[in-house]
Each structure stands twice: as C-alpha cells, then as structure tokens.
Coordinates of C-alpha atoms and ligand atoms in Angstrom, one line a residue:
X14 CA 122.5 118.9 92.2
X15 CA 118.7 118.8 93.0
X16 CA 115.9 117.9 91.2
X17 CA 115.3 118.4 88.1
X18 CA 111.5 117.4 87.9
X19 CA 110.0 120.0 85.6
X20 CA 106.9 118.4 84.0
X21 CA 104.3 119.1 86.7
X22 CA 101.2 119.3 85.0
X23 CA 98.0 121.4 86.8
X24 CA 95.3 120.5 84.8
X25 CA 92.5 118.5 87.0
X26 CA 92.8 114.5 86.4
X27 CA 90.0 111.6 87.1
X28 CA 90.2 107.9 86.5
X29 CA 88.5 105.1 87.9
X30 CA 90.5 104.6 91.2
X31 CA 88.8 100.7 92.3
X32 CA 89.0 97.6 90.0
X33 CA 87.8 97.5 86.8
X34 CA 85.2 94.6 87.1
X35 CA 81.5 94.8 88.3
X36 CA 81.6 95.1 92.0
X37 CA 79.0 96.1 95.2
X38 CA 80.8 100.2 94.5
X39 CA 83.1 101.9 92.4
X40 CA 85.4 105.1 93.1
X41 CA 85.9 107.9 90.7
X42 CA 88.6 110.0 92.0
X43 CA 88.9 113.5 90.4
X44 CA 92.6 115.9 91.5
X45 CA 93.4 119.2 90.0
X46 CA 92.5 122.9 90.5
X47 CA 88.9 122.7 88.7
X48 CA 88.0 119.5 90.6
X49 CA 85.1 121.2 92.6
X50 CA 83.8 123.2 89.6
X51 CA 83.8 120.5 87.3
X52 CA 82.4 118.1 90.0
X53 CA 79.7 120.6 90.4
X54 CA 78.7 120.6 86.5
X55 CA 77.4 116.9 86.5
X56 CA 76.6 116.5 90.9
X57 CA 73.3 117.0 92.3
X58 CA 72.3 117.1 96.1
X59 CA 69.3 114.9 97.0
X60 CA 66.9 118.4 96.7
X61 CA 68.1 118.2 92.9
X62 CA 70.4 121.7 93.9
X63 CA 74.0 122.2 92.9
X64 CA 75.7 122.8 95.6
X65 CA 78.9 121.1 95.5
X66 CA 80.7 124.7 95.5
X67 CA 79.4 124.8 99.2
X68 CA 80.3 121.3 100.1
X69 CA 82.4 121.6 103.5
X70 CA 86.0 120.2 102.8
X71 CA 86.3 116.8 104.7
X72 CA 82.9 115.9 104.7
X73 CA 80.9 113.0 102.4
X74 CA 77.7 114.3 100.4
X75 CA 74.7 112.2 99.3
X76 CA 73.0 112.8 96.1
X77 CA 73.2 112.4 92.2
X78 CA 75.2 112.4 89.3
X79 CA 73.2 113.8 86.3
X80 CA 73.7 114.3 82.5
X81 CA 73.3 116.8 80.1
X82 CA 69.6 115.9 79.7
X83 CA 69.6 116.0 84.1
X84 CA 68.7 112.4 83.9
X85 CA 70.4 110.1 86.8
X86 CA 73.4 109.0 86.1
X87 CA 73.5 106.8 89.4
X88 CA 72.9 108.1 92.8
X89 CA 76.1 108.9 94.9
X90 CA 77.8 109.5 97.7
X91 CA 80.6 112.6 97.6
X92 CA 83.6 113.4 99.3
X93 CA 85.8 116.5 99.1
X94 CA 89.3 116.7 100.3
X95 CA 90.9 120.4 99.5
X96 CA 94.5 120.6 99.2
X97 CA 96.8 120.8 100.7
X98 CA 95.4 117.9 102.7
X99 CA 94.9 115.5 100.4
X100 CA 95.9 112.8 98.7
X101 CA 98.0 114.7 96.0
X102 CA 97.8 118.0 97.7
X103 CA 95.6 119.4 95.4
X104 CA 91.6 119.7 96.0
X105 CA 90.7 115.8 95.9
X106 CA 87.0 114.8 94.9
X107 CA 85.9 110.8 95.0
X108 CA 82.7 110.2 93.7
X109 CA 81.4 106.6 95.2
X110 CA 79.0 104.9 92.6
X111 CA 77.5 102.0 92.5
X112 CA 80.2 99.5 91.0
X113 CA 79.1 98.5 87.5
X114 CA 81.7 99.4 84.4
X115 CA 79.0 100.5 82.8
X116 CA 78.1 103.0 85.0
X117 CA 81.4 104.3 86.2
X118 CA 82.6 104.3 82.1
X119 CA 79.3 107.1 82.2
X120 CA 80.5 109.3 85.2
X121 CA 83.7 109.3 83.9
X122 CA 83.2 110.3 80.5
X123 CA 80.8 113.2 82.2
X124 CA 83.8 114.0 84.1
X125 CA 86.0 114.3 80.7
X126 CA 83.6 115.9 78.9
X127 CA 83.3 118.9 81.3
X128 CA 87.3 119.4 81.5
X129 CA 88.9 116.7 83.3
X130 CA 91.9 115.0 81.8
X131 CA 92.3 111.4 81.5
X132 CA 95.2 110.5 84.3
X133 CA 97.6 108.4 83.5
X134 CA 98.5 105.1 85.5
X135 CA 100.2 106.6 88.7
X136 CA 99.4 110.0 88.3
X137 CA 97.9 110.9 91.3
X138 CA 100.8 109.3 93.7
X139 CA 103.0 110.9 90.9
X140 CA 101.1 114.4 92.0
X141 CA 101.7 113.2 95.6
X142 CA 105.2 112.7 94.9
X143 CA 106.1 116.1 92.6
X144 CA 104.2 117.7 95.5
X145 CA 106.7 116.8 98.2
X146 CA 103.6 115.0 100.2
X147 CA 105.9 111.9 100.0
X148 CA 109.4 111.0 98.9
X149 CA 109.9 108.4 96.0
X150 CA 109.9 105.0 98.5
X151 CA 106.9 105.9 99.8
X152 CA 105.3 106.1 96.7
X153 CA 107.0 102.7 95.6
X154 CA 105.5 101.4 99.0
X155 CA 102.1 102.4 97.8
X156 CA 102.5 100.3 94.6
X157 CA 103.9 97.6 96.8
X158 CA 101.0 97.4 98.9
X159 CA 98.3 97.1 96.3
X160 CA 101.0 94.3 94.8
X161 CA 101.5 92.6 97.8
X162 CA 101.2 88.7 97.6
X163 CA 101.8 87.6 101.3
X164 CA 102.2 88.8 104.7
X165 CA 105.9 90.0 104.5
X166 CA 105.9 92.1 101.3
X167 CA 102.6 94.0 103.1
X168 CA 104.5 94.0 106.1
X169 CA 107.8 95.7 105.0
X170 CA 105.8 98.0 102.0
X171 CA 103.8 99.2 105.6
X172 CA 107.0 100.1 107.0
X173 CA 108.5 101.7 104.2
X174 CA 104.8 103.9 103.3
X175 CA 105.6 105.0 107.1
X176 CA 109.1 106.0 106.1
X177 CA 111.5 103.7 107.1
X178 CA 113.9 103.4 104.4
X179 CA 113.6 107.2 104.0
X180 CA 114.3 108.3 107.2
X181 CA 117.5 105.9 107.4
X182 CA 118.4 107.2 103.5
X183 CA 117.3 110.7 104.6
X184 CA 120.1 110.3 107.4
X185 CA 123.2 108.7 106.0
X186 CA 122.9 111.8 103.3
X187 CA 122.6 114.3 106.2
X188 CA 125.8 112.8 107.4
X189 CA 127.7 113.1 104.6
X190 CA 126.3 116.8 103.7
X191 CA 127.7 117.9 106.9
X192 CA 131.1 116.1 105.8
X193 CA 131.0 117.8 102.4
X194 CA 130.4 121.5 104.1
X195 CA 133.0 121.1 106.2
X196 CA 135.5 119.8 103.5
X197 CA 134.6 123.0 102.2
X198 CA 134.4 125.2 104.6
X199 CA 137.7 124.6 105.7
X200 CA 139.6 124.9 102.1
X201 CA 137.6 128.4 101.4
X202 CA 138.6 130.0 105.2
X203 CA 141.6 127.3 106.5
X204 CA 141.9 129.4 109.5
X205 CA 138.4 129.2 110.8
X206 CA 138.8 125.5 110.3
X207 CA 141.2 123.2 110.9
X208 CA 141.8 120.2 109.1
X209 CA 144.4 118.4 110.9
X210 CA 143.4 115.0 112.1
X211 CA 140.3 115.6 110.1
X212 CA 141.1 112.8 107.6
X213 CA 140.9 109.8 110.4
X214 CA 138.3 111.3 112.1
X215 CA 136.5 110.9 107.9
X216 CA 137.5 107.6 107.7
X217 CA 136.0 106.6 110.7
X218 CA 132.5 108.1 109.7
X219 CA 132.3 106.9 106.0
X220 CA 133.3 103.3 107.4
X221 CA 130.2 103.3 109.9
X222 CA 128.0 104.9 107.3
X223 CA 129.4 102.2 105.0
X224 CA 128.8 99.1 107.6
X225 CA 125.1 100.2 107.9
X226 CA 124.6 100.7 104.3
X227 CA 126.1 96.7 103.9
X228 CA 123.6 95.9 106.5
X229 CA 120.6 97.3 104.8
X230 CA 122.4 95.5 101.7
X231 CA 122.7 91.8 103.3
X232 CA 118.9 91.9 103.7
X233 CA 118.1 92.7 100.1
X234 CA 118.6 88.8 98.5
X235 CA 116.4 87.6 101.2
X236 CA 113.9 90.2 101.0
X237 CA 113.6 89.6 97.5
X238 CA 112.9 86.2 98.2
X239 CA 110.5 86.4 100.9
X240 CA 108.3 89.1 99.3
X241 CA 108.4 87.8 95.1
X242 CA 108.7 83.9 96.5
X243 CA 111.3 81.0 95.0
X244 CA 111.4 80.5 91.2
X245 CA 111.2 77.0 91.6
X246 CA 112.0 74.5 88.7
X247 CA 111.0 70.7 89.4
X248 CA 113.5 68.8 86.4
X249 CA 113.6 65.2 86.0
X250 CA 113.0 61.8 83.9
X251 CA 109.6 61.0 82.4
X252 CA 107.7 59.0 85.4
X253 CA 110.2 60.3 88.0
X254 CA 107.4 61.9 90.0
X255 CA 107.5 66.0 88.9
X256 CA 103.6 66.1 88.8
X257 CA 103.1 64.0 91.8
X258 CA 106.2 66.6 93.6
X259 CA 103.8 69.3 92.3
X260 CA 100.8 68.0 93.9
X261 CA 102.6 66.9 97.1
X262 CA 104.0 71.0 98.0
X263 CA 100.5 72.2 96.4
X264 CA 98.5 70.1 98.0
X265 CA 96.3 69.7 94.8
X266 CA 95.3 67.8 92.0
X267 CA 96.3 70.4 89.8
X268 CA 99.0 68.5 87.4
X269 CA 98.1 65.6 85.8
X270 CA 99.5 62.5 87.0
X271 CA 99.8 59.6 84.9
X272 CA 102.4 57.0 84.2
X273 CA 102.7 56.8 80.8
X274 CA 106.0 58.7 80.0
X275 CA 105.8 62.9 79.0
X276 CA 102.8 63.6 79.5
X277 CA 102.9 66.7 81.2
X278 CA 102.9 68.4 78.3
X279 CA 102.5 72.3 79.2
X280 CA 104.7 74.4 81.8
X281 CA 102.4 74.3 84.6
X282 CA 102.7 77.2 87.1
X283 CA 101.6 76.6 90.7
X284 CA 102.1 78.9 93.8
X285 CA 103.2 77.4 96.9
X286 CA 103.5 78.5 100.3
X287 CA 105.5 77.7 103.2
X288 CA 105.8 78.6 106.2
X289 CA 108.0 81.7 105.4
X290 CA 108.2 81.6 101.7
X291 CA 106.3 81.7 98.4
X292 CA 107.5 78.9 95.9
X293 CA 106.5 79.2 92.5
X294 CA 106.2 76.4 90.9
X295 CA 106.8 75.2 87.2
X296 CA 106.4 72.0 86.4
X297 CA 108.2 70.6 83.3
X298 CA 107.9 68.2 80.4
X299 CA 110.9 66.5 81.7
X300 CA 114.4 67.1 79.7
X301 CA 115.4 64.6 77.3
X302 CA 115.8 64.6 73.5
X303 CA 113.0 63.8 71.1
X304 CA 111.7 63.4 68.3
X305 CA 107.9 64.6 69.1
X306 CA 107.2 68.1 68.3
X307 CA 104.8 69.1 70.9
X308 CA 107.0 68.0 73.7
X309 CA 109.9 69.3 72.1
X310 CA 108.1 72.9 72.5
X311 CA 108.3 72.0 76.4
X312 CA 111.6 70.8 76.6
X313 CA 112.9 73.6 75.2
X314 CA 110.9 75.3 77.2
X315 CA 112.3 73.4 80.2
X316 CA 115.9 74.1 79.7
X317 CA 115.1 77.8 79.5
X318 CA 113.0 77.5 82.8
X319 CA 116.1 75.9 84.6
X320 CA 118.1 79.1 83.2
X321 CA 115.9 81.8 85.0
X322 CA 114.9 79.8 87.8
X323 CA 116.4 80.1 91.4
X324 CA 116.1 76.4 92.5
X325 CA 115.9 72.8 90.9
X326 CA 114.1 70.1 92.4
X327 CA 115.8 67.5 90.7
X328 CA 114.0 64.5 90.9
X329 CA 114.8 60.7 90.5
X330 CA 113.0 57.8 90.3
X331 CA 115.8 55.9 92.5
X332 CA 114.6 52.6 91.2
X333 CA 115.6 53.8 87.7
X334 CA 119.6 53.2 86.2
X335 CA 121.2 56.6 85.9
X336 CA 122.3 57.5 82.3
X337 CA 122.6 59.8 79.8
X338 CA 120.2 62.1 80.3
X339 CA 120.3 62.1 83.7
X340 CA 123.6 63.9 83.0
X341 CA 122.4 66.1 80.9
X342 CA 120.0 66.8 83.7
X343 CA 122.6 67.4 86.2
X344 CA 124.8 69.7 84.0
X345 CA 121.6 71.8 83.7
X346 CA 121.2 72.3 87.3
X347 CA 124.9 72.4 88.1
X348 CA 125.7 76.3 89.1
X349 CA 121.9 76.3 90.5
X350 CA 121.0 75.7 94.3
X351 CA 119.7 72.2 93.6
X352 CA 117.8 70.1 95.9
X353 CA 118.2 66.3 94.8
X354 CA 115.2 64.0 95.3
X355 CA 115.3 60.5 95.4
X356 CA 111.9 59.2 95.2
X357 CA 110.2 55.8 95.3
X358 CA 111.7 54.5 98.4
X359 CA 108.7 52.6 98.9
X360 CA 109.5 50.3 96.0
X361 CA 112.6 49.0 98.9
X362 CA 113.3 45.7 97.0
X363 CA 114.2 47.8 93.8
X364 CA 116.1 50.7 94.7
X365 CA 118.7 51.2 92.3
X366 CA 119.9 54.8 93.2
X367 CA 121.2 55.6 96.7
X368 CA 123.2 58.9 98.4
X369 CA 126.4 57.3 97.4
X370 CA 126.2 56.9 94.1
X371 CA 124.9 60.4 93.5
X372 CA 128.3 61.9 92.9
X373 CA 129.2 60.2 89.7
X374 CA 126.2 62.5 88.6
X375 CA 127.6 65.4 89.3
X376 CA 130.9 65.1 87.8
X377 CA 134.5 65.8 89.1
X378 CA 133.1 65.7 92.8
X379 CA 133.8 63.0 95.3
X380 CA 130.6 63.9 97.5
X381 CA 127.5 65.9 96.1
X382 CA 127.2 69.6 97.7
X383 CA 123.2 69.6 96.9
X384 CA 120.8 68.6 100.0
X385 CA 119.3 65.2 99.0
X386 CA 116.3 64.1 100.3
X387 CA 114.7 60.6 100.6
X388 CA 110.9 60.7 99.3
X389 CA 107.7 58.4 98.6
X390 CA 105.4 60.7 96.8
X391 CA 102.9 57.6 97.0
X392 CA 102.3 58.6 100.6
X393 CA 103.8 62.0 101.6
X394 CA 107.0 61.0 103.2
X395 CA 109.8 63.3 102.8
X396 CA 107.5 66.0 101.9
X397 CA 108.2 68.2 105.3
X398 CA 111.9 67.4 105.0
X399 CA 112.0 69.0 101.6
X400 CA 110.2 72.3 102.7
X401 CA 112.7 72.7 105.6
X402 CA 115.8 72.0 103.3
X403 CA 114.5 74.6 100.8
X404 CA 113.9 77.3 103.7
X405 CA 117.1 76.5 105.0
X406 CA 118.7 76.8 101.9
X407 CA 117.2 80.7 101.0
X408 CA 116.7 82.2 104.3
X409 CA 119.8 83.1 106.0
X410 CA 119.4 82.8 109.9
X411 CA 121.9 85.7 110.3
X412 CA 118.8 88.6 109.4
X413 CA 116.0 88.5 112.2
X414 CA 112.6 87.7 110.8
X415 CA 111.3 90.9 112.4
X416 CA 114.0 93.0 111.2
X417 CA 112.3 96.5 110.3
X418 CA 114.0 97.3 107.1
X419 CA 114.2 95.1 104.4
X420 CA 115.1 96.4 101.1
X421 CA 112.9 94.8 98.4
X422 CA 113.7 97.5 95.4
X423 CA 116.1 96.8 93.2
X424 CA 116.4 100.1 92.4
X425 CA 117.1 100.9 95.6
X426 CA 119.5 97.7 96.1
X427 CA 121.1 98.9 93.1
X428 CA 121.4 102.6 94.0
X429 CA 123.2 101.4 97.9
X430 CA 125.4 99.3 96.4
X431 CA 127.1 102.4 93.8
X432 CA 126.4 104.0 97.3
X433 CA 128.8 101.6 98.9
X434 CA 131.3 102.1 96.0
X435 CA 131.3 105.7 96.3
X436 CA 132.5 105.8 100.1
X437 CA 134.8 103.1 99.5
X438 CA 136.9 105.6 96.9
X439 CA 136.7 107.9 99.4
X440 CA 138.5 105.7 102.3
X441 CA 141.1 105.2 99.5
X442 CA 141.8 108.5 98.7
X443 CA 142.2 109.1 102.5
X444 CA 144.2 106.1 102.7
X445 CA 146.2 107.4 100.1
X446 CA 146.5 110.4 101.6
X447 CA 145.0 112.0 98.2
X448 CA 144.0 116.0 98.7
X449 CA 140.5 116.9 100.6
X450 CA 139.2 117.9 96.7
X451 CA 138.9 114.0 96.1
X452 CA 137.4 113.0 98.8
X453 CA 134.2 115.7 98.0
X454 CA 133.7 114.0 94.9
X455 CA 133.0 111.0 95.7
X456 CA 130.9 112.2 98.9
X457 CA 129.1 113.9 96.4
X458 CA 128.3 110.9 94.5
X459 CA 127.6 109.1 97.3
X460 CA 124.8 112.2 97.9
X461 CA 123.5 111.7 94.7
X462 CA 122.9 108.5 94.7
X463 CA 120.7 107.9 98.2
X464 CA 119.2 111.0 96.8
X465 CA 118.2 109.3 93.8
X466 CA 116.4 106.1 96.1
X467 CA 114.2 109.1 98.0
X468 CA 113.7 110.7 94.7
X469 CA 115.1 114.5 95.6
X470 CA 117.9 113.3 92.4
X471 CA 115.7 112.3 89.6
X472 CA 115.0 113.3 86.4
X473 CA 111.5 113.3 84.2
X474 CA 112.9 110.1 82.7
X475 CA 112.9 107.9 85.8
X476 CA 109.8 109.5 87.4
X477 CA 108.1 108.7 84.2
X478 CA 109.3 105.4 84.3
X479 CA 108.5 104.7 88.0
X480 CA 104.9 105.9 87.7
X481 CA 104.2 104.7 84.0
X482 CA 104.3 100.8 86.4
X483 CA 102.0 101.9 88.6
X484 CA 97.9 101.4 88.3
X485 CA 95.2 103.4 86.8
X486 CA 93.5 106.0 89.3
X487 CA 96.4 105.4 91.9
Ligands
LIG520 P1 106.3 62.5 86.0 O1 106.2 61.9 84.7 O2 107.7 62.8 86.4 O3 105.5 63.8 86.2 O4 105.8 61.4 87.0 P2 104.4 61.2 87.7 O5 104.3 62.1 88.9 O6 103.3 61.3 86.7 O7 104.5 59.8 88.3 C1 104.7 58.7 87.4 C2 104.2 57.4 88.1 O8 105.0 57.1 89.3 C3 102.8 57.5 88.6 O9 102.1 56.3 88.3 C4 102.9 57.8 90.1 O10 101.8 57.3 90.8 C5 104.1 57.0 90.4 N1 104.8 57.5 91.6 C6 105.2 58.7 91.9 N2 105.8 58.8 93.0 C7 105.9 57.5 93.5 C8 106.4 56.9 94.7 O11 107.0 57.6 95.6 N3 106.3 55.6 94.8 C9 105.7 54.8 93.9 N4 105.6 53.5 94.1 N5 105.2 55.3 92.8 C10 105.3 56.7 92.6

C-alpha cells in the first residue's frame, strides 16, 4: 500500500506567517506557481520599477508595496526562494513589512485580490510534506517547536526536525521489507531460495526489531511528562494550606491566602517548574459537601480535576482530627500517584496527625504506599523535599536524560505499540509453526503502521487532520 494523498492543490497561497499582534515587523509569506507574478503586480523596487520578475532567486530586495492607486502600502524588504529549494518546494516569496495588523491585513488583501488564495492553517508545511521535502514527524517537529514550553520539548522536536525518529522508523520498515521480499521470493521460485531454517533466523530479527521498538516505547510516558509537564491537583480541607502549597512551588503571591475557610473560590491554574519538570498547577476549592452554590460550582469542579489530573498533593492540616471528609478525600485520590502532605508542623504542641496514623485513611492498608512529606508552609520547610519526591516519582532513572529519542506523539506512541502487536503475531505464527503466508501478513501490517508515523501510509483524512492543528502561515 502507499500513499494515498490525492488532494494536492497548486494554486499560489499567502497568509500572515509572524504573530498576529502589533510588533517591530511582520512576514507575509506567499507559495505557489504564480507567486512571483502576483508578487510583482502590487511590489515596487526603490526606483518605483517592477522588477520582481528579474529578482535573483535567493536574494532579499528593498522597496515598496503599492496599491491600485500606486500609493505606498509600506516600504519592504523582499525575498525570493524558487523551488525546489524552498520551504514547500514551490517558488517561496516573504514579504517583510513593518509589523502593524493593520498594515499586513492591507498587503495581504492586495495579495488576494491579485490571485492568491487564502492558506489554510499548516498549509505550507502541508506543501512541504505532500512535496516529499519532509516526512510526517518532521513536520509534527515543526509544530512542536513553535509549541514548545521548555527546554526538553525544544530539545527532542530539534532532534526529531533533524530526523531522528524517521531515520530509526525509516529503518525498522526497511528491515522488515527485506523480510517480506524474501518470504516471497522464496514461495514464487522455492528453488532459488531456500527456506529451511529461515523461520528461526525470522524470529530472531522480529524479536530485536521488537526490543528496540519497546525501547523507543519505555520513553514515551516520560517524554510526555517532561515536554507537556505534571497535571498536578493540590486537594484538601478548607485552611489546610492548598493556597499557601500554591505559593510555596510558585514562588508567588498568586492565590489568595486567607484563613477563613473556602475561599479559594475559582480553579486557579499556575505553572511550575522544577528542575526537570513542568507542574501545572490547579488549585481547588477544597472537597467537601455544601450547601453554598458558588463553591459548590468549584467542588464539583474539584472532583473532576482529581479525575484528569496525574498527581494529588493531598494536603493536611496535621493539627486537625481526620474525619469524614477527609475520607472522601482519600477515596478521590486513591488509584492516583498521591503525594500526602502533612503540614503545620510548626504548630509542635498541637499535632494531631502523624505518619502512623495515616493508614486508617487509606483504607484496607496496614502502611500507606503514597510518599508523605512533613511541611511548615509558614516558613518553607519541606518545600525542596516535596519537589524531589514528585521528580522521583515521574521520572524513571532507567531512561538517560540525554537519551536522543524520545517519543512525545501520541500518534506515534500509539502507531509503535499496534507496531509491537503486529510482530508479536508474527513470532506466534512462527512459534506455531503456522505457513510463511501468515507471517507476511502481519509483517505487512507491521509496514503499514511505521509507515503511517513517517506519513508514506496516510490518507487525506489524517493529513487534513494533522495540518488543520497547526498555525496560520506555517
Ligand atoms: P487553604 O484554605 O487550604 O487554601 O489554606 P491557606 O493556604 O489559605 O491557609 C490557611 C491558614 O493556615 C492561613 O492563615 C495560613 O497562613 C495558615 N498556614 C498555612 N500553612 C501553615 C503552616 O505550615 N503553619 C502554620 N502555623 N500556619 C499555616
């Protein structure tokens, strides 16, 4: 099977390719076939001349942008790429004006009114792409880049714009194309080749292809984690300390701290970083039954928070009596990884809560499984021993910090692990001793799908879906 991509489109496309606020310069980037003709229509050199039909590829012009009434539109500096090397592989024209909507929204409707087209978001990587300038997770890596919130997602979407995942994908399919042609090969002209012992020598190969495939797997939880960050729910009693937590790990005076009870009313979302991770933050209205509406609306809002969240910082005020709700706290965060806090351990005369009596929380359990960690918000202590236990907690020591590949796709997690799947059928057909004609059809699946991660499988559907998330004039 190979691509089915049929939609390619080869009218010329523009779109304002920087941010859309008022800023120092703006880009206008204009792909397609007409590109220099159009461009020429509305482009002036600084003589007043048009002469953009004679602009050397590769070079960067200076002069005007004019309307039909050849007033200045805004003066300009012009670059022309012709394809194939550019950008989308087509002739590429960016116009650099100065950075104003107002004045961009002009050029651009120039643009549109002399033939251009309107791209769509992720239209020119999608040109890129359809082009075969780069495979399908080097596009995603260009999307990743512009998204990038810290160090490591720009780190590993660098690697993966330079090809890393596609050269290993590109490989393991290689592997198994040879396996498939000799498969078949040998059934069409059995006495060219021989297929004795063949079925060991298989099993060997799919299991190593498999083992580095799990490898590439193993680093897909943490990668997720290190690039998108920790959903990270802080749950407790009224007065327990959730806003002053929030202000401790953000260092801010963000939420408000008070002490009479609930009155962190809102879900506040803060971003946190540690050393190696984001944590993003969402402080509660504390979880308890009542009676008041407008905290109701955040309890509720609470218990849903807890549901899609990857951590609880559970929080006690250990000179507090544990009851009720504190049960119904604990159920909440009982099949989550849950970090137990016991603050106030200032307050020494009136500690109430200790380690030991933490497991009749949790019920049915003799010890608790959850780190618990000793605080006094009041001054900071604690604090640094709750950032290590959460980083010990997420990041696996196993996978080396500087590790190359880390696959932070879920559509490519997705596709490795049906991948996976796929070769493990085939070991059981060979284990089974099942006819060669089995084995090539689960090789072939396994083909299809690392095709589908490099994007030489995909239909219009997913392309359109991929590039419909990406941003204007990218
Ligand atoms: P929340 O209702 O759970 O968000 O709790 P707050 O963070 O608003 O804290 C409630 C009250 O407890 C405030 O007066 C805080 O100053 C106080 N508090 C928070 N942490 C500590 C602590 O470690 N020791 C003492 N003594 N007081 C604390």
């Amino acid at each position: 099977m190979s691509s089915v991509l049929n939609n390619f489109n080869d009218d010329t496309i523009c779109a304002i390719a920087t941010a859309m606020s008022d800023a120092g310069i703006g880009i206008i980037r204009v792909s397609g076939k007409d590109a220099l003709t159009i461009c020429d229509k509305i482009y002036v050199s600084s003589k007043k001349e048009h002469t953009l039909l004679t602009h050397k590829p590769n070079t960067i012009k200076y002069g005007y942008i004019c309307n039909d009434q050849g007033d200045i539109v805004d003066e300009v500096m012009i670059s022309f790429m012709k394809g194939p090397h550019s950008y989308t592989r087509e002739d590429v024209i960016e116009i650099n004006s100065h950075g104003g909507m107002l004045v961009m929204n002009e050029i651009l409707s120039l643009l549109l009114s002399k033939g251009c087209r309107l791209a769509e978001p992720g239209e020119f990587t999608k040109r890129a792409f359809l082009s075969g300038r780069i495979d399908l997770t080097k596009a995603e890596a260009v999307m990743d880049i512009i998204g990038a919130q810290n160090k490591f997602a720009l780190d590993s979407s660098r690697a993966q714009l330079q090809g890393s995942i596609y050269k290993e994908v590109k490989a393991l399919r290689e592997d198994i194309l040879y396996q498939m042609a000799y498969i078949e090969s040998a059934i069409d002209d059995p006495e060219s080749y021989d297929l004795t012992g063949y079925s060991d020598k298989l099993k060997e190969k799919v299991t190593a292809m498999s083992e580095k495939i799990r490898k590439l797997l193993k680093t897909a939880d943490e990668g997720k984690i290190r690039k998108d960050g920790i959903k990270t729910v802080i749950i407790g009693k009224p007065n327990a300390g959730k806003s002053s937590l929030l202000n401790a790990l953000s260092g801010n005076e963000r939420a408000i701290v008070t002490d009479i009870a609930g009155t962190t009313r809102d879900v506040i979302e803060e971003t946190v970083r540690l050393d190696d991770i984001i944590l993003n933050l969402i402080d509660t209205a504390g979880i308890r039954d009542t009676e008041d509406l407008i905290e109701k609306i955040g309890v509720d809002k609470a218990k849903e928070k807890v549901e899609e969240a990857d951590l609880c910082l559970y929080i006690i005020d250990s000179t507090s009596e544990i009851d009720d709700e504190d049960k119904q706290i604990s159920s909440l965060c009982a099949d989550k990884k849950t970090i137990v806090i016991l603050n106030k351990n200032d307050l020494t005369g009136d500690i109430k809560i200790s380690k030991d009596i933490l497991p009749m929380l949790f019920s049915g359990s003799d010890s608790v499984d959850f780190p618990v960690i000793t605080t006094s918000l009041l001054n900071g202590e604690g604090i640094e021993e709750l950032k290590r236990a959460i980083t010990e907690l997420f990041l696996d020591g196993e996978i080396a910090p500087k590790q190359e590949i880390y696959i932070t796709n879920l559509r490519h997690k997705e596709l490795l692990s049906k991948t996976v799947e796929s070769l493990a059928l085939v070991i059981d057909s060979i284990e089974k001793d099942l006819s060669e004609d089995f084995y090539t059809v689960d090789l072939t699946n396994a083909y299809v799908y690392l095709g589908e991660i490099i994007g030489e499988e995909i239909g219009d559907d997913l392309a359109e879906e991929i590039f419909s998330k990406f941003c204007m004039g990218k």
